[in-house]
C-alpha cells in the first residue's frame, strides 16, 4: 500500500500540527467527510482523527506538492493534534510575529505591569485605544502621500500594534480577521 506523507496544518495560523500518513482510502474519506482520516502505521488501519479523543479536525483544503508525493492538509482543529495532548507534535517552532504580539498583549492586559505602554492603553479604556488607532491611521495616510517607503512601513506597524491592543482587549484573534477576509474572497 502506498502511503503519502501529510503535513497537517492549522488553516487559521499556518502552524504545523503534525506529520502523518494517508493512504488512497484515507485521502478519499477525508475529501468525502470534510474531516481528517489517516493511515495508522502502528495499528495498520484506517484512522479517523479524533474518533476516540474528540479532537477532530475540520478540513479546509488538501494540497498536493508538485511531484504528487506529499500533501498539506489545512484544518480547523477541535482540540490538540498531538497524542500527548499538546496543540502540535512539534516543539520549538516559533509562533508568527502577530501571534507573539497577541500573547504579549494578553499578558499585559491581564497583569497591567507598571511602566508598560500597552498596560497604559488598556487602563485608558476603549476611548483611548480608539483615539490612538485614529491617530495612527492618519499617520499612515500622511506617510503614504508624502514620506518614504520605510516610514510608511513603520507607520503601518504602529497602526497594526494599536489595532492589536483593541483586539486583545476584546478577545479577538488575528485568525478571526483572517477568516473574515477569507470569507470575502471571490
mmCIF file with all atom_site columns, C-alpha atoms in Angstrom:
data_model
loop_
_atom_site.group_PDB
_atom_site.id
_atom_site.type_symbol
_atom_site.label_atom_id
_atom_site.label_alt_id
_atom_site.label_comp_id
_atom_site.label_asym_id
_atom_site.label_entity_id
_atom_site.label_seq_id
_atom_site.pdbx_PDB_ins_code
_atom_site.Cartn_x
_atom_site.Cartn_y
_atom_site.Cartn_z
_atom_site.occupancy
_atom_site.B_iso_or_equiv
_atom_site.pdbx_formal_charge
_atom_site.auth_seq_id
_atom_site.auth_comp_id
_atom_site.auth_asym_id
_atom_site.auth_atom_id
_atom_site.pdbx_PDB_model_num
ATOM 1   C CA . UNK A 1 1   ? 0.000   0.000  0.000  1.00 0.00 ? 1   UNK A CA 1
ATOM 2   C CA . UNK A 1 2   ? 1.319   3.422  -0.937 1.00 0.00 ? 2   UNK A CA 1
ATOM 3   C CA . UNK A 1 3   ? 1.399   5.886  1.965  1.00 0.00 ? 3   UNK A CA 1
ATOM 4   C CA . UNK A 1 4   ? 1.759   9.594  1.331  1.00 0.00 ? 4   UNK A CA 1
ATOM 5   C CA . UNK A 1 5   ? 3.235   11.948 3.956  1.00 0.00 ? 5   UNK A CA 1
ATOM 6   C CA . UNK A 1 6   ? 0.645   14.508 5.025  1.00 0.00 ? 6   UNK A CA 1
ATOM 7   C CA . UNK A 1 7   ? 1.554   17.697 6.838  1.00 0.00 ? 7   UNK A CA 1
ATOM 8   C CA . UNK A 1 8   ? -1.439  18.702 8.958  1.00 0.00 ? 8   UNK A CA 1
ATOM 9   C CA . UNK A 1 9   ? -1.537  22.484 9.347  1.00 0.00 ? 9   UNK A CA 1
ATOM 10  C CA . UNK A 1 10  ? -3.825  24.897 11.210 1.00 0.00 ? 10  UNK A CA 1
ATOM 11  C CA . UNK A 1 11  ? -5.678  26.740 8.432  1.00 0.00 ? 11  UNK A CA 1
ATOM 12  C CA . UNK A 1 12  ? -6.020  29.872 10.574 1.00 0.00 ? 12  UNK A CA 1
ATOM 13  C CA . UNK A 1 13  ? -2.430  30.306 11.731 1.00 0.00 ? 13  UNK A CA 1
ATOM 14  C CA . UNK A 1 14  ? -0.350  28.200 9.355  1.00 0.00 ? 14  UNK A CA 1
ATOM 15  C CA . UNK A 1 15  ? 1.100   26.334 12.352 1.00 0.00 ? 15  UNK A CA 1
ATOM 16  C CA . UNK A 1 16  ? 2.250   22.805 11.530 1.00 0.00 ? 16  UNK A CA 1
ATOM 17  C CA . UNK A 1 17  ? 0.346   20.465 13.845 1.00 0.00 ? 17  UNK A CA 1
ATOM 18  C CA . UNK A 1 18  ? 1.677   17.047 12.871 1.00 0.00 ? 18  UNK A CA 1
ATOM 19  C CA . UNK A 1 19  ? 3.110   14.866 10.153 1.00 0.00 ? 19  UNK A CA 1
ATOM 20  C CA . UNK A 1 20  ? 1.029   11.791 9.405  1.00 0.00 ? 20  UNK A CA 1
ATOM 21  C CA . UNK A 1 21  ? 0.430   9.422  6.506  1.00 0.00 ? 21  UNK A CA 1
ATOM 22  C CA . UNK A 1 22  ? -2.506  8.969  4.177  1.00 0.00 ? 22  UNK A CA 1
ATOM 23  C CA . UNK A 1 23  ? -3.483  6.037  2.015  1.00 0.00 ? 23  UNK A CA 1
ATOM 24  C CA . UNK A 1 24  ? -5.697  6.456  -1.040 1.00 0.00 ? 24  UNK A CA 1
ATOM 25  C CA . UNK A 1 25  ? -8.642  5.339  1.105  1.00 0.00 ? 25  UNK A CA 1
ATOM 26  C CA . UNK A 1 26  ? -7.937  7.817  3.910  1.00 0.00 ? 26  UNK A CA 1
ATOM 27  C CA . UNK A 1 27  ? -7.495  10.642 1.407  1.00 0.00 ? 27  UNK A CA 1
ATOM 28  C CA . UNK A 1 28  ? -10.815 9.741  -0.222 1.00 0.00 ? 28  UNK A CA 1
ATOM 29  C CA . UNK A 1 29  ? -12.613 9.602  3.161  1.00 0.00 ? 29  UNK A CA 1
ATOM 30  C CA . UNK A 1 30  ? -11.034 12.936 4.132  1.00 0.00 ? 30  UNK A CA 1
ATOM 31  C CA . UNK A 1 31  ? -12.389 14.531 0.969  1.00 0.00 ? 31  UNK A CA 1
ATOM 32  C CA . UNK A 1 32  ? -15.815 12.895 1.360  1.00 0.00 ? 32  UNK A CA 1
ATOM 33  C CA . UNK A 1 33  ? -16.363 13.696 5.043  1.00 0.00 ? 33  UNK A CA 1
ATOM 34  C CA . UNK A 1 34  ? -14.510 17.002 5.453  1.00 0.00 ? 34  UNK A CA 1
ATOM 35  C CA . UNK A 1 35  ? -12.645 15.588 8.465  1.00 0.00 ? 35  UNK A CA 1
ATOM 36  C CA . UNK A 1 36  ? -9.123  14.194 8.709  1.00 0.00 ? 36  UNK A CA 1
ATOM 37  C CA . UNK A 1 37  ? -8.700  10.468 8.068  1.00 0.00 ? 37  UNK A CA 1
ATOM 38  C CA . UNK A 1 38  ? -5.210  8.984  8.235  1.00 0.00 ? 38  UNK A CA 1
ATOM 39  C CA . UNK A 1 39  ? -3.444  5.664  7.999  1.00 0.00 ? 39  UNK A CA 1
ATOM 40  C CA . UNK A 1 40  ? -2.156  4.427  11.353 1.00 0.00 ? 40  UNK A CA 1
ATOM 41  C CA . UNK A 1 41  ? 1.157   2.720  10.701 1.00 0.00 ? 41  UNK A CA 1
ATOM 42  C CA . UNK A 1 42  ? 1.325   1.368  14.264 1.00 0.00 ? 42  UNK A CA 1
ATOM 43  C CA . UNK A 1 43  ? -2.151  -0.213 14.093 1.00 0.00 ? 43  UNK A CA 1
ATOM 44  C CA . UNK A 1 44  ? -2.012  -0.854 10.349 1.00 0.00 ? 44  UNK A CA 1
ATOM 45  C CA . UNK A 1 45  ? -5.531  0.529  9.841  1.00 0.00 ? 45  UNK A CA 1
ATOM 46  C CA . UNK A 1 46  ? -7.589  3.471  8.685  1.00 0.00 ? 46  UNK A CA 1
ATOM 47  C CA . UNK A 1 47  ? -7.950  6.046  11.462 1.00 0.00 ? 47  UNK A CA 1
ATOM 48  C CA . UNK A 1 48  ? -10.454 8.899  11.852 1.00 0.00 ? 48  UNK A CA 1
ATOM 49  C CA . UNK A 1 49  ? -8.550  11.646 13.709 1.00 0.00 ? 49  UNK A CA 1
ATOM 50  C CA . UNK A 1 50  ? -10.408 12.356 16.939 1.00 0.00 ? 50  UNK A CA 1
ATOM 51  C CA . UNK A 1 51  ? -12.646 9.279  16.836 1.00 0.00 ? 51  UNK A CA 1
ATOM 52  C CA . UNK A 1 52  ? -11.795 8.387  20.431 1.00 0.00 ? 52  UNK A CA 1
ATOM 53  C CA . UNK A 1 53  ? -10.395 11.682 21.790 1.00 0.00 ? 53  UNK A CA 1
ATOM 54  C CA . UNK A 1 54  ? -12.971 14.003 20.227 1.00 0.00 ? 54  UNK A CA 1
ATOM 55  C CA . UNK A 1 55  ? -10.096 16.113 18.847 1.00 0.00 ? 55  UNK A CA 1
ATOM 56  C CA . UNK A 1 56  ? -11.367 16.087 15.288 1.00 0.00 ? 56  UNK A CA 1
ATOM 57  C CA . UNK A 1 57  ? -10.104 18.315 12.507 1.00 0.00 ? 57  UNK A CA 1
ATOM 58  C CA . UNK A 1 58  ? -12.367 20.075 10.011 1.00 0.00 ? 58  UNK A CA 1
ATOM 59  C CA . UNK A 1 59  ? -10.607 20.031 6.662  1.00 0.00 ? 59  UNK A CA 1
ATOM 60  C CA . UNK A 1 60  ? -10.430 23.326 4.784  1.00 0.00 ? 60  UNK A CA 1
ATOM 61  C CA . UNK A 1 61  ? -8.156  22.242 1.928  1.00 0.00 ? 61  UNK A CA 1
ATOM 62  C CA . UNK A 1 62  ? -5.941  19.400 0.750  1.00 0.00 ? 62  UNK A CA 1
ATOM 63  C CA . UNK A 1 63  ? -2.989  20.357 -1.449 1.00 0.00 ? 63  UNK A CA 1
ATOM 64  C CA . UNK A 1 64  ? -0.501  18.134 -3.242 1.00 0.00 ? 64  UNK A CA 1
ATOM 65  C CA . UNK A 1 65  ? 3.088   19.113 -3.899 1.00 0.00 ? 65  UNK A CA 1
ATOM 66  C CA . UNK A 1 66  ? 4.393   19.436 -7.457 1.00 0.00 ? 66  UNK A CA 1
ATOM 67  C CA . UNK A 1 67  ? 5.621   15.824 -7.564 1.00 0.00 ? 67  UNK A CA 1
ATOM 68  C CA . UNK A 1 68  ? 2.372   14.394 -6.120 1.00 0.00 ? 68  UNK A CA 1
ATOM 69  C CA . UNK A 1 69  ? 4.275   12.641 -3.343 1.00 0.00 ? 69  UNK A CA 1
ATOM 70  C CA . UNK A 1 70  ? 3.328   14.765 -0.304 1.00 0.00 ? 70  UNK A CA 1
ATOM 71  C CA . UNK A 1 71  ? 0.214   16.546 0.992  1.00 0.00 ? 71  UNK A CA 1
ATOM 72  C CA . UNK A 1 72  ? -0.603  19.579 3.091  1.00 0.00 ? 72  UNK A CA 1
ATOM 73  C CA . UNK A 1 73  ? -3.954  19.267 4.850  1.00 0.00 ? 73  UNK A CA 1
ATOM 74  C CA . UNK A 1 74  ? -5.227  22.605 6.175  1.00 0.00 ? 74  UNK A CA 1
ATOM 75  C CA . UNK A 1 75  ? -7.601  22.098 9.087  1.00 0.00 ? 75  UNK A CA 1
ATOM 76  C CA . UNK A 1 76  ? -9.509  23.843 11.834 1.00 0.00 ? 76  UNK A CA 1
ATOM 77  C CA . UNK A 1 77  ? -8.588  21.715 14.849 1.00 0.00 ? 77  UNK A CA 1
ATOM 78  C CA . UNK A 1 78  ? -11.110 20.889 17.552 1.00 0.00 ? 78  UNK A CA 1
ATOM 79  C CA . UNK A 1 79  ? -8.572  20.360 20.311 1.00 0.00 ? 79  UNK A CA 1
ATOM 80  C CA . UNK A 1 80  ? -4.954  19.230 20.396 1.00 0.00 ? 80  UNK A CA 1
ATOM 81  C CA . UNK A 1 81  ? -3.431  17.479 17.393 1.00 0.00 ? 81  UNK A CA 1
ATOM 82  C CA . UNK A 1 82  ? -0.783  15.512 19.290 1.00 0.00 ? 82  UNK A CA 1
ATOM 83  C CA . UNK A 1 83  ? -1.459  12.280 21.188 1.00 0.00 ? 83  UNK A CA 1
ATOM 84  C CA . UNK A 1 84  ? 0.423   13.837 24.148 1.00 0.00 ? 84  UNK A CA 1
ATOM 85  C CA . UNK A 1 85  ? -2.289  16.470 24.495 1.00 0.00 ? 85  UNK A CA 1
ATOM 86  C CA . UNK A 1 86  ? -0.112  19.226 23.038 1.00 0.00 ? 86  UNK A CA 1
ATOM 87  C CA . UNK A 1 87  ? -1.554  21.519 20.387 1.00 0.00 ? 87  UNK A CA 1
ATOM 88  C CA . UNK A 1 88  ? 1.205   20.487 17.960 1.00 0.00 ? 88  UNK A CA 1
ATOM 89  C CA . UNK A 1 89  ? 3.514   17.488 17.762 1.00 0.00 ? 89  UNK A CA 1
ATOM 90  C CA . UNK A 1 90  ? 6.351   19.911 17.053 1.00 0.00 ? 90  UNK A CA 1
ATOM 91  C CA . UNK A 1 91  ? 8.085   21.859 19.805 1.00 0.00 ? 91  UNK A CA 1
ATOM 92  C CA . UNK A 1 92  ? 10.297  24.878 19.444 1.00 0.00 ? 92  UNK A CA 1
ATOM 93  C CA . UNK A 1 93  ? 8.605   26.209 16.308 1.00 0.00 ? 93  UNK A CA 1
ATOM 94  C CA . UNK A 1 94  ? 8.299   29.950 16.928 1.00 0.00 ? 94  UNK A CA 1
ATOM 95  C CA . UNK A 1 95  ? 4.829   31.454 16.527 1.00 0.00 ? 95  UNK A CA 1
ATOM 96  C CA . UNK A 1 96  ? 4.213   34.097 13.890 1.00 0.00 ? 96  UNK A CA 1
ATOM 97  C CA . UNK A 1 97  ? 5.036   37.699 14.822 1.00 0.00 ? 97  UNK A CA 1
ATOM 98  C CA . UNK A 1 98  ? 1.367   38.661 15.147 1.00 0.00 ? 98  UNK A CA 1
ATOM 99  C CA . UNK A 1 99  ? 0.673   35.660 17.392 1.00 0.00 ? 99  UNK A CA 1
ATOM 100 C CA . UNK A 1 100 ? 3.685   36.572 19.580 1.00 0.00 ? 100 UNK A CA 1
ATOM 101 C CA . UNK A 1 101 ? 2.393   40.142 19.795 1.00 0.00 ? 101 UNK A CA 1
ATOM 102 C CA . UNK A 1 102 ? -1.067  38.947 20.828 1.00 0.00 ? 102 UNK A CA 1
ATOM 103 C CA . UNK A 1 103 ? 0.447   36.697 23.515 1.00 0.00 ? 103 UNK A CA 1
ATOM 104 C CA . UNK A 1 104 ? 2.337   39.671 24.971 1.00 0.00 ? 104 UNK A CA 1
ATOM 105 C CA . UNK A 1 105 ? -0.733  41.915 24.795 1.00 0.00 ? 105 UNK A CA 1
ATOM 106 C CA . UNK A 1 106 ? -2.982  39.336 26.507 1.00 0.00 ? 106 UNK A CA 1
ATOM 107 C CA . UNK A 1 107 ? -0.374  39.080 29.280 1.00 0.00 ? 107 UNK A CA 1
ATOM 108 C CA . UNK A 1 108 ? -0.139  42.880 29.622 1.00 0.00 ? 108 UNK A CA 1
ATOM 109 C CA . UNK A 1 109 ? -3.918  43.181 29.705 1.00 0.00 ? 109 UNK A CA 1
ATOM 110 C CA . UNK A 1 110 ? -4.131  40.610 32.477 1.00 0.00 ? 110 UNK A CA 1
ATOM 111 C CA . UNK A 1 111 ? -1.161  41.779 34.592 1.00 0.00 ? 111 UNK A CA 1
ATOM 112 C CA . UNK A 1 112 ? -1.059  45.532 33.785 1.00 0.00 ? 112 UNK A CA 1
ATOM 113 C CA . UNK A 1 113 ? 2.633   45.913 34.681 1.00 0.00 ? 113 UNK A CA 1
ATOM 114 C CA . UNK A 1 114 ? 3.853   49.308 35.838 1.00 0.00 ? 114 UNK A CA 1
ATOM 115 C CA . UNK A 1 115 ? 5.583   51.272 33.060 1.00 0.00 ? 115 UNK A CA 1
ATOM 116 C CA . UNK A 1 116 ? 4.096   49.205 30.215 1.00 0.00 ? 116 UNK A CA 1
ATOM 117 C CA . UNK A 1 117 ? 2.781   51.288 27.309 1.00 0.00 ? 117 UNK A CA 1
ATOM 118 C CA . UNK A 1 118 ? 0.216   48.668 26.371 1.00 0.00 ? 118 UNK A CA 1
ATOM 119 C CA . UNK A 1 119 ? -0.969  48.405 30.003 1.00 0.00 ? 119 UNK A CA 1
ATOM 120 C CA . UNK A 1 120 ? -1.416  52.199 29.925 1.00 0.00 ? 120 UNK A CA 1
ATOM 121 C CA . UNK A 1 121 ? -3.600  51.795 26.821 1.00 0.00 ? 121 UNK A CA 1
ATOM 122 C CA . UNK A 1 122 ? -5.673  49.065 28.491 1.00 0.00 ? 122 UNK A CA 1
ATOM 123 C CA . UNK A 1 123 ? -6.069  51.217 31.607 1.00 0.00 ? 123 UNK A CA 1
ATOM 124 C CA . UNK A 1 124 ? -7.251  54.123 29.425 1.00 0.00 ? 124 UNK A CA 1
ATOM 125 C CA . UNK A 1 125 ? -10.155 52.089 28.091 1.00 0.00 ? 125 UNK A CA 1
ATOM 126 C CA . UNK A 1 126 ? -11.665 51.825 24.638 1.00 0.00 ? 126 UNK A CA 1
ATOM 127 C CA . UNK A 1 127 ? -11.796 55.569 24.132 1.00 0.00 ? 127 UNK A CA 1
ATOM 128 C CA . UNK A 1 128 ? -8.032  55.891 24.467 1.00 0.00 ? 128 UNK A CA 1
ATOM 129 C CA . UNK A 1 129 ? -7.472  52.853 22.216 1.00 0.00 ? 129 UNK A CA 1
ATOM 130 C CA . UNK A 1 130 ? -9.813  54.190 19.532 1.00 0.00 ? 130 UNK A CA 1
ATOM 131 C CA . UNK A 1 131 ? -8.147  57.613 19.649 1.00 0.00 ? 131 UNK A CA 1
ATOM 132 C CA . UNK A 1 132 ? -4.699  56.057 19.152 1.00 0.00 ? 132 UNK A CA 1
ATOM 133 C CA . UNK A 1 133 ? -5.969  53.957 16.233 1.00 0.00 ? 133 UNK A CA 1
ATOM 134 C CA . UNK A 1 134 ? -7.328  57.136 14.616 1.00 0.00 ? 134 UNK A CA 1
ATOM 135 C CA . UNK A 1 135 ? -4.019  58.951 15.130 1.00 0.00 ? 135 UNK A CA 1
ATOM 136 C CA . UNK A 1 136 ? -2.018  56.050 13.717 1.00 0.00 ? 136 UNK A CA 1
ATOM 137 C CA . UNK A 1 137 ? -4.345  55.691 10.711 1.00 0.00 ? 137 UNK A CA 1
ATOM 138 C CA . UNK A 1 138 ? -3.840  59.389 9.948  1.00 0.00 ? 138 UNK A CA 1
ATOM 139 C CA . UNK A 1 139 ? -0.068  58.921 10.166 1.00 0.00 ? 139 UNK A CA 1
ATOM 140 C CA . UNK A 1 140 ? -0.325  56.024 7.686  1.00 0.00 ? 140 UNK A CA 1
ATOM 141 C CA . UNK A 1 141 ? -2.192  58.274 5.250  1.00 0.00 ? 141 UNK A CA 1
ATOM 142 C CA . UNK A 1 142 ? 0.385   61.064 5.618  1.00 0.00 ? 142 UNK A CA 1
ATOM 143 C CA . UNK A 1 143 ? 3.261   58.622 5.127  1.00 0.00 ? 143 UNK A CA 1
ATOM 144 C CA . UNK A 1 144 ? 1.559   57.101 2.084  1.00 0.00 ? 144 UNK A CA 1
ATOM 145 C CA . UNK A 1 145 ? 1.195   60.521 0.462  1.00 0.00 ? 145 UNK A CA 1
ATOM 146 C CA . UNK A 1 146 ? 4.453   62.231 1.305  1.00 0.00 ? 146 UNK A CA 1
ATOM 147 C CA . UNK A 1 147 ? 7.043   60.072 3.061  1.00 0.00 ? 147 UNK A CA 1
ATOM 148 C CA . UNK A 1 148 ? 9.454   57.230 2.338  1.00 0.00 ? 148 UNK A CA 1
ATOM 149 C CA . UNK A 1 149 ? 8.528   53.596 1.982  1.00 0.00 ? 149 UNK A CA 1
ATOM 150 C CA . UNK A 1 150 ? 10.413  52.849 5.241  1.00 0.00 ? 150 UNK A CA 1
ATOM 151 C CA . UNK A 1 151 ? 8.381   55.471 7.079  1.00 0.00 ? 151 UNK A CA 1
ATOM 152 C CA . UNK A 1 152 ? 5.168   54.011 5.649  1.00 0.00 ? 152 UNK A CA 1
ATOM 153 C CA . UNK A 1 153 ? 6.146   50.529 6.876  1.00 0.00 ? 153 UNK A CA 1
ATOM 154 C CA . UNK A 1 154 ? 6.866   51.968 10.328 1.00 0.00 ? 154 UNK A CA 1
ATOM 155 C CA . UNK A 1 155 ? 3.516   53.766 10.488 1.00 0.00 ? 155 UNK A CA 1
ATOM 156 C CA . UNK A 1 156 ? 1.644   50.664 9.333  1.00 0.00 ? 156 UNK A CA 1
ATOM 157 C CA . UNK A 1 157 ? 3.390   48.692 12.096 1.00 0.00 ? 157 UNK A CA 1
ATOM 158 C CA . UNK A 1 158 ? 2.249   51.319 14.637 1.00 0.00 ? 158 UNK A CA 1
ATOM 159 C CA . UNK A 1 159 ? -1.327  51.035 13.344 1.00 0.00 ? 159 UNK A CA 1
ATOM 160 C CA . UNK A 1 160 ? -1.262  47.228 13.484 1.00 0.00 ? 160 UNK A CA 1
ATOM 161 C CA . UNK A 1 161 ? 0.084   47.389 17.045 1.00 0.00 ? 161 UNK A CA 1
ATOM 162 C CA . UNK A 1 162 ? -2.713  49.677 18.230 1.00 0.00 ? 162 UNK A CA 1
ATOM 163 C CA . UNK A 1 163 ? -5.389  47.659 16.429 1.00 0.00 ? 163 UNK A CA 1
ATOM 164 C CA . UNK A 1 164 ? -3.917  44.566 18.135 1.00 0.00 ? 164 UNK A CA 1
ATOM 165 C CA . UNK A 1 165 ? -4.317  46.228 21.549 1.00 0.00 ? 165 UNK A CA 1
ATOM 166 C CA . UNK A 1 166 ? -8.017  46.747 20.841 1.00 0.00 ? 166 UNK A CA 1
ATOM 167 C CA . UNK A 1 167 ? -8.311  43.173 19.587 1.00 0.00 ? 167 UNK A CA 1
ATOM 168 C CA . UNK A 1 168 ? -6.630  41.806 22.740 1.00 0.00 ? 168 UNK A CA 1
ATOM 169 C CA . UNK A 1 169 ? -8.999  43.875 24.875 1.00 0.00 ? 169 UNK A CA 1
ATOM 170 C CA . UNK A 1 170 ? -11.973 42.386 23.022 1.00 0.00 ? 170 UNK A CA 1
ATOM 171 C CA . UNK A 1 171 ? -10.534 38.851 22.866 1.00 0.00 ? 171 UNK A CA 1
ATOM 172 C CA . UNK A 1 172 ? -10.372 38.884 19.060 1.00 0.00 ? 172 UNK A CA 1
ATOM 173 C CA . UNK A 1 173 ? -7.683  36.742 17.412 1.00 0.00 ? 173 UNK A CA 1
ATOM 174 C CA . UNK A 1 174 ? -5.908  37.531 14.141 1.00 0.00 ? 174 UNK A CA 1
ATOM 175 C CA . UNK A 1 175 ? -7.210  34.186 12.878 1.00 0.00 ? 175 UNK A CA 1
ATOM 176 C CA . UNK A 1 176 ? -10.752 35.597 13.132 1.00 0.00 ? 176 UNK A CA 1
ATOM 177 C CA . UNK A 1 177 ? -9.767  38.575 10.989 1.00 0.00 ? 177 UNK A CA 1
ATOM 178 C CA . UNK A 1 178 ? -8.086  36.222 8.507  1.00 0.00 ? 178 UNK A CA 1
ATOM 179 C CA . UNK A 1 179 ? -11.262 34.111 8.455  1.00 0.00 ? 179 UNK A CA 1
ATOM 180 C CA . UNK A 1 180 ? -13.366 37.197 7.736  1.00 0.00 ? 180 UNK A CA 1
ATOM 181 C CA . UNK A 1 181 ? -11.034 38.191 4.903  1.00 0.00 ? 181 UNK A CA 1
ATOM 182 C CA . UNK A 1 182 ? -11.145 34.647 3.502  1.00 0.00 ? 182 UNK A CA 1
ATOM 183 C CA . UNK A 1 183 ? -14.956 34.744 3.518  1.00 0.00 ? 183 UNK A CA 1
ATOM 184 C CA . UNK A 1 184 ? -14.778 37.792 1.239  1.00 0.00 ? 184 UNK A CA 1
ATOM 185 C CA . UNK A 1 185 ? -12.643 36.087 -1.406 1.00 0.00 ? 185 UNK A CA 1
ATOM 186 C CA . UNK A 1 186 ? -14.260 35.826 -4.801 1.00 0.00 ? 186 UNK A CA 1
#
